Amino acid sequence: MSQTTPAPASIASPRRIAALALPALVVLAAEPLYVLVDTAVVGHLGRVPLAALAVGGTVMTLTAWLGTVVAYGTTGRSARRFGSGDRAAAVAEGVQASWLAFGVGLLVAIGMQLGGGVLARTLVGGPGEVADAAALWLRIAALGAPGLLLAAAGNGWLRGIQDTRRPLLFVLGPNLLSALLCPLLVYPVGLGLAGSAVANVLAQTLAGGLFAAALVAERVPLRPRPRLIRQQLVLSRDLLIRGAAFQASFLSATAVASRFGAAAVGAHQIALQLWFFTALVLDALAIAAQSLVGAALGAGDDAGARALARRIALFGGVCGVAFAVLIAAGAGIVPSWFSSDPLVREQAMVAWPWFVAMQPLAGVVFALDGVLIGAGDVRYLRNLTVVAALGGFLPAIWLAHGLHLGLGGIWAGLTLFVVLRLVALLLRLRSGGWVVVGAVRDDRPTRAPA
């Protein structure tokens, strides 16, 4: 199966960026949309099954996050190999990422069989109906973890070789099947809450199998290579630390908002979920950046990579401005979609100006995050995120608590977090320290042939 690397002149074209970003957006949106369907189906079973799904779903969301880390780490490495003209080596990165993903998935599946009950009781706060139902759901749903993580690794290497069609089919097909099976298994078949978990497992296992079959079809060696897996583990470690800094920051923000009262935390939840939605769209642009920047650097085209970084940053800013205009226009309308409580809507208006103002900045930040991940400059991103969180976001939001600044103080802290990252990313972009050409990025890069 041959595939040519895009010519440097075309690699930064808007059409090329859109061709990667739009399918990535559909893939990113498929899982959250399925979760909404799953929640709606289970919600009609009653309060206990819905609460159990919320508890179990939180655990599986963390597993999906591990998959995102694997996918992001794989895309940049695979794209470099692809850009250097070595498709087989690019796919080999996918083979090793798949072994890593499958191993972690097996550990999750086994761990939930042994400790799912204890974990459910810990999350719920003690034994009871909800804990028992959550443990049942977890034990079944965790059987899909190997497939879930295999699919994530598959997304990574296929994006690296700039194949956007197969990930779209391999993710959408199983999710649509699961969305159809879920209500059938829950109600007519009579499995109840367990039917929701079974539908999840079937979808994830099918998706993982499709991505694994795609690897086999490439006719590359499938044996594990410990050296490559260790290199991917280092990259995944840095991305995990970076992600942990995000998680700690947003959990702390919610904790502080809850101390300002129910209306404040409700309004914070509305704004935060909308923030996550805009982040989802901007992540699609970042994924395109990972693939294209990695390919350009792998081909030895440092000028092309720099031009691509500037163009993607511009696109991110334009998307951010568009979001800012839409969010500002919906200020008096959107909060009422989520709550009829006038106090919640009033508090939402406190956060809203900050939410609007940060969108153009966040658009550039997300785009440049993708550029540096594609370049393999993950250590810099890790350090930047930790410093911005510990030195900016966390002190700002707890100061807002101490000074009784309310929700406005929390969202000012989030804006500071974005600004600190933006400044550091622009400085990094200008310095060129992220530009390391060659098929691999290490202390002695292997340069691609001229």
XYZ file of C-alpha atoms in Angstrom:
450
model
C 0.000 0.000 0.000
C 1.832 3.098 -1.159
C 1.067 6.636 -0.267
C 3.067 9.702 -1.155
C 3.984 12.423 1.253
C 2.419 15.811 0.398
C 4.761 18.222 -1.342
C 6.160 20.957 0.941
C 4.443 23.643 -1.100
C 1.003 22.202 -0.396
C 1.433 20.983 3.157
C 0.318 24.272 4.746
C -2.615 24.885 2.404
C -5.983 25.617 4.032
C -7.520 22.716 2.091
C -4.918 20.284 3.453
C -5.421 21.496 7.026
C -9.204 21.258 6.692
C -8.952 17.774 5.146
C -7.295 16.556 8.348
C -9.130 18.718 10.882
C -12.739 18.076 9.831
C -12.633 14.243 9.975
C -10.732 14.519 13.265
C -13.543 16.702 14.623
C -16.148 14.073 13.710
C -14.077 11.356 15.415
C -13.616 13.525 18.517
C -17.341 14.276 18.700
C -18.498 10.667 18.180
C -17.757 9.464 21.717
C -19.350 12.424 23.599
C -22.450 12.156 21.408
C -22.722 8.438 22.121
C -22.373 9.140 25.857
C -25.337 11.512 25.587
C -27.410 8.747 23.936
C -26.312 6.251 26.582
C -27.233 8.683 29.366
C -30.652 9.353 27.853
C -31.400 5.614 27.564
C -30.250 4.747 31.085
C -31.883 7.849 32.549
C -35.308 6.336 31.934
C -34.436 3.338 34.128
C -34.497 5.527 37.222
C -32.306 7.495 39.593
C -30.089 4.612 40.795
C -29.009 3.328 37.331
C -28.338 6.897 36.179
C -26.192 7.585 39.252
C -24.361 4.298 38.705
C -23.662 5.215 35.079
C -22.296 8.592 36.208
C -19.873 6.876 38.613
C -18.777 4.134 36.219
C -18.615 6.519 33.283
C -16.170 8.743 35.163
C -13.735 5.839 35.501
C -14.023 4.877 31.828
C -13.575 8.540 30.849
C -10.167 8.416 32.542
C -9.371 5.302 30.498
C -10.369 7.161 27.328
C -8.072 10.002 28.427
C -5.179 7.504 28.568
C -6.095 6.604 24.995
C -5.910 10.252 23.937
C -2.410 10.456 25.417
C -1.331 7.400 23.416
C -2.910 8.783 20.227
C -1.271 12.199 20.540
C 2.130 10.693 21.262
C 1.865 8.328 18.304
C 0.722 10.886 15.730
C 3.841 13.039 15.902
C 6.281 10.114 15.820
C 4.436 8.384 12.998
C 4.138 11.632 11.013
C 7.906 12.212 11.203
C 8.602 8.769 9.769
C 5.976 9.316 7.084
C 7.384 12.719 6.185
C 10.856 11.214 5.760
C 9.398 8.879 3.121
C 9.450 5.729 5.273
C 5.818 4.643 5.481
C 6.731 1.220 6.906
C 8.523 2.868 9.844
C 5.541 5.183 10.368
C 3.229 2.182 10.591
C 5.754 0.414 12.858
C 5.242 3.235 15.362
C 1.564 2.293 15.272
C 2.393 -1.366 15.902
C 4.348 -0.563 19.038
C 1.756 1.972 20.224
C -0.892 -0.707 19.755
C 1.030 -3.189 21.900
C 1.373 -0.529 24.578
C -2.311 0.385 24.350
C -3.465 -3.245 24.401
C -1.320 -3.965 27.459
C -2.700 -0.997 29.383
C -6.228 -1.968 28.311
C -5.771 -5.506 29.638
C -4.532 -4.118 32.962
C -7.623 -1.886 33.199
C -9.943 -4.801 32.353
C -8.358 -7.143 34.901
C -8.101 -4.400 37.513
C -11.824 -3.631 37.276
C -12.725 -7.313 37.712
C -10.659 -7.437 40.890
C -11.204 -3.960 42.287
C -14.307 -2.564 40.574
C -16.459 -3.063 43.654
C -14.027 -1.342 45.998
C -13.539 1.527 43.562
C -17.300 1.998 43.121
C -17.897 2.050 46.885
C -15.035 4.530 47.319
C -16.412 6.881 44.686
C -19.975 6.644 45.989
C -18.912 7.008 49.608
C -20.002 3.614 50.907
C -21.987 0.478 50.108
C -25.510 0.650 48.729
C -27.616 0.305 45.608
C -25.688 2.857 43.583
C -22.309 1.329 44.476
C -23.485 -2.185 43.576
C -24.962 -1.041 40.257
C -21.845 1.002 39.413
C -19.591 -1.976 40.191
C -21.636 -4.207 37.869
C -21.498 -1.645 35.050
C -17.753 -1.113 35.559
C -16.865 -4.803 35.492
C -18.684 -5.281 32.191
C -17.678 -1.986 30.543
C -14.007 -2.474 31.434
C -13.883 -5.504 29.150
C -13.941 -2.997 26.282
C -10.812 -1.187 27.525
C -8.344 -3.102 25.301
C -10.436 -2.266 22.237
C -10.893 1.351 23.340
C -7.156 1.897 23.714
C -6.310 -0.038 20.539
C -8.621 2.313 18.657
C -6.863 5.317 20.194
C -3.452 4.028 19.082
C -4.912 3.325 15.636
C -6.182 6.874 15.379
C -2.672 8.054 16.227
C -0.727 6.226 13.528
C -3.363 6.678 10.828
C -3.392 10.429 11.451
C 0.397 10.286 11.278
C 0.286 8.864 7.750
C -2.483 11.395 6.981
C -5.177 8.792 6.399
C -8.387 10.441 7.629
C -10.940 8.178 5.941
C -10.410 4.944 7.849
C -10.452 6.446 11.373
C -13.748 8.108 10.483
C -15.281 4.788 9.392
C -13.709 2.736 12.185
C -15.044 5.064 14.909
C -18.396 6.131 13.515
C -19.541 2.653 12.468
C -19.140 0.967 15.878
C -20.545 3.991 17.721
C -23.656 4.040 15.530
C -24.089 0.295 16.060
C -23.755 0.751 19.807
C -26.252 3.625 19.815
C -28.774 1.285 18.138
C -27.985 -1.703 20.383
C -28.042 0.210 23.669
C -31.821 0.823 23.888
C -32.528 -2.682 22.527
C -30.331 -4.394 25.118
C -31.553 -2.184 27.961
C -35.315 -2.505 27.306
C -36.633 -5.246 24.970
C -33.861 -7.713 25.810
C -34.270 -6.752 29.465
C -30.613 -6.383 30.514
C -31.227 -2.991 32.093
C -28.092 -1.105 33.131
C -25.915 -4.075 32.128
C -27.190 -3.678 28.558
C -25.612 -0.228 28.398
C -22.238 -1.681 29.420
C -22.530 -4.548 26.912
C -23.253 -2.074 24.098
C -20.116 -0.133 25.093
C -17.979 -3.270 25.048
C -19.226 -4.374 21.651
C -18.553 -0.956 20.082
C -15.081 -0.589 21.593
C -14.015 -4.134 20.771
C -15.233 -3.798 17.178
C -13.406 -0.479 16.749
C -10.204 -1.894 18.227
C -10.472 -4.930 15.937
C -10.876 -2.729 12.858
C -7.771 -0.705 13.703
C -5.809 -3.893 14.455
C -6.892 -5.335 11.088
C -5.649 -2.161 9.400
C -2.212 -2.787 10.922
C -2.167 -6.377 9.698
C -3.121 -5.201 6.196
C -0.014 -2.998 6.091
C 2.167 -6.156 6.040
C 4.762 -4.851 8.495
C 6.373 -6.899 11.312
C 3.968 -7.109 14.251
C 6.338 -8.252 16.999
C 6.829 -5.976 20.041
C 9.998 -3.849 20.045
C 10.779 -2.877 23.663
C 13.085 0.018 22.710
C 10.391 1.775 20.697
C 7.781 1.087 23.369
C 10.083 2.652 26.000
C 10.464 5.773 23.843
C 6.695 6.014 23.495
C 6.293 5.549 27.244
C 8.550 8.553 27.876
C 6.445 10.668 25.529
C 3.229 9.385 27.117
C 4.614 10.129 30.584
C 5.185 13.780 29.701
C 1.698 14.068 28.209
C 0.199 12.382 31.289
C 1.936 14.843 33.625
C 0.691 17.698 31.467
C -2.831 16.280 31.545
C -2.672 15.791 35.311
C -1.860 19.489 35.716
C -4.991 20.335 33.695
C -7.132 17.941 35.759
C -5.880 19.350 39.065
C -6.519 22.903 37.884
C -10.094 22.339 36.720
C -10.989 20.208 39.760
C -9.679 22.973 42.017
C -11.682 25.571 40.096
C -14.860 23.552 40.646
C -14.001 23.092 44.322
C -13.570 26.854 44.776
C -16.773 27.611 42.834
C -18.709 25.270 45.129
C -17.593 27.376 48.099
C -19.387 30.371 46.601
C -22.742 28.565 46.690
C -24.957 26.358 44.542
C -25.772 29.094 42.017
C -22.092 29.879 41.463
C -21.029 26.260 40.965
C -24.008 25.654 38.665
C -23.073 28.655 36.517
C -19.428 27.550 36.562
C -20.468 24.110 35.285
C -22.413 25.655 32.398
C -19.523 27.874 31.306
C -16.964 25.107 31.816
C -18.860 22.559 29.699
C -19.188 25.140 26.923
C -15.459 25.792 27.278
C -14.810 22.058 26.863
C -17.021 22.045 23.763
C -15.020 24.838 22.103
C -11.847 22.997 23.136
C -13.142 19.910 21.311
C -13.450 21.855 18.052
C -10.051 23.493 18.478
C -8.503 20.094 19.276
C -9.363 18.998 15.735
C -7.158 21.804 14.417
C -4.410 20.754 16.837
C -4.587 17.180 15.520
C -4.109 18.458 11.957
C -1.101 20.415 13.218
C 0.406 17.300 14.825
C 0.232 15.344 11.579
C 1.377 18.077 9.199
C 4.167 19.502 11.361
C 5.537 16.027 12.100
C 5.538 15.190 8.380
C 7.245 18.471 7.431
C 9.998 18.019 10.021
C 10.422 14.376 9.065
C 10.974 15.498 5.464
C 13.640 17.962 6.611
C 11.446 20.930 5.638
C 12.055 23.282 8.573
C 10.840 26.321 6.583
C 7.614 24.498 5.725
C 7.106 23.534 9.375
C 7.542 27.155 10.486
C 5.118 28.406 7.828
C 2.649 25.735 8.829
C 2.931 26.702 12.505
C 2.194 30.352 11.689
C -0.764 29.475 9.475
C -2.298 27.078 12.000
C -1.853 29.657 14.780
C -3.686 32.152 12.560
C -6.487 29.657 11.900
C -6.743 28.976 15.632
C -7.073 32.686 16.335
C -9.753 33.077 13.648
C -11.732 30.138 15.099
C -11.363 31.679 18.542
C -12.702 35.028 17.324
C -15.663 33.260 15.719
C -16.427 31.481 18.988
C -16.103 34.757 20.898
C -18.668 36.437 18.633
C -21.118 33.534 18.955
C -20.721 33.272 22.722
C -21.099 37.021 23.202
C -24.253 37.016 21.050
C -25.695 34.160 23.124
C -25.034 35.777 26.504
C -28.694 36.359 27.295
C -29.896 33.103 25.768
C -27.474 30.200 26.187
C -27.424 29.973 30.016
C -31.224 29.607 30.030
C -30.844 26.432 27.934
C -29.122 24.801 30.908
C -30.949 26.291 33.880
C -34.239 28.027 34.655
C -32.851 29.328 37.961
C -32.432 33.139 37.743
C -29.563 33.096 40.261
C -27.631 30.594 38.150
C -28.163 32.709 35.027
C -27.069 35.800 36.918
C -23.872 34.083 38.063
C -23.221 32.855 34.521
C -23.147 36.476 33.383
C -20.309 37.089 35.862
C -18.139 34.479 34.115
C -19.347 35.293 30.598
C -17.110 38.324 29.778
C -14.008 36.321 30.730
C -15.271 33.343 28.742
C -15.714 35.524 25.658
C -12.426 37.393 26.030
C -10.249 34.292 26.280
C -11.600 32.549 23.147
C -9.242 34.168 20.573
C -6.286 33.573 22.910
C -7.294 29.967 23.541
C -7.665 29.386 19.802
C -3.999 30.229 19.263
C -2.913 28.240 22.341
C -4.669 25.050 21.236
C -3.231 25.368 17.730
C 0.325 25.848 18.998
C -0.082 22.963 21.437
C -0.719 20.797 18.371
C 2.327 22.235 16.598
C 4.671 21.382 19.486
C 3.175 17.915 20.009
C 3.678 17.231 16.303
C 7.259 18.457 16.620
C 7.831 16.142 19.588
C 8.534 19.129 21.860
C 6.414 17.560 24.587
C 8.819 18.155 27.456
C 8.532 21.904 26.934
C 4.727 21.635 26.886
C 4.791 19.552 30.065
C 6.959 22.048 31.937
C 4.978 25.027 30.640
C 1.635 23.556 31.716
C 2.887 22.629 35.184
C 4.447 26.080 35.733
C 1.364 27.920 34.408
C -0.913 25.800 36.605
C 1.146 25.951 39.816
C 2.372 29.509 39.303
C -0.723 31.075 37.772
C -4.056 29.266 37.682
C -4.082 27.543 41.098
C -2.811 30.544 43.116
C -5.253 32.847 41.298
C -8.356 30.755 41.987
C -7.521 30.137 45.637
C -6.772 33.857 46.005
C -10.234 34.456 44.550
C -11.580 32.257 47.328
C -9.581 34.035 50.025
C -10.579 37.497 48.822
C -14.213 36.471 48.119
C -13.916 37.483 44.465
C -16.580 35.009 43.384
C -16.942 33.392 39.987
C -15.323 36.344 38.238
C -12.110 35.667 40.161
C -12.109 32.010 39.111
C -12.543 32.835 35.441
C -9.934 35.583 35.676
C -7.609 32.833 36.947
C -8.464 30.639 33.962
C -7.793 33.580 31.634
C -4.411 34.103 33.324
C -3.651 30.402 32.726
C -4.377 30.840 29.005
C -2.362 34.078 28.761
C 0.708 32.555 30.436
C 0.629 29.607 28.055
C 0.093 31.882 25.045
C 3.116 34.061 25.856
C 5.370 31.058 26.460
C 4.191 29.296 23.295
C 4.759 32.381 21.134
C 8.244 32.744 22.586
C 8.952 29.093 21.847
C 7.628 29.481 18.314
C 9.846 32.494 17.721
C 12.966 30.873 19.212
C 12.803 27.904 16.830
C 13.874 25.547 19.617
C 11.049 23.210 18.626
C 12.341 22.796 15.062
C 14.303 19.532 14.951
C 14.248 17.951 11.503
C 14.665 14.265 10.758
C 12.796 10.976 10.897
C 13.064 10.871 14.695
C 13.455 13.505 17.368
C 16.176 12.837 19.923
C 19.544 14.303 20.891
C 20.980 13.136 17.566
C 18.188 13.520 15.013
C 18.362 11.348 11.918
C 18.090 13.736 9.023
C 15.967 12.821 6.059
C 17.773 12.679 2.703
C 17.784 15.962 0.787
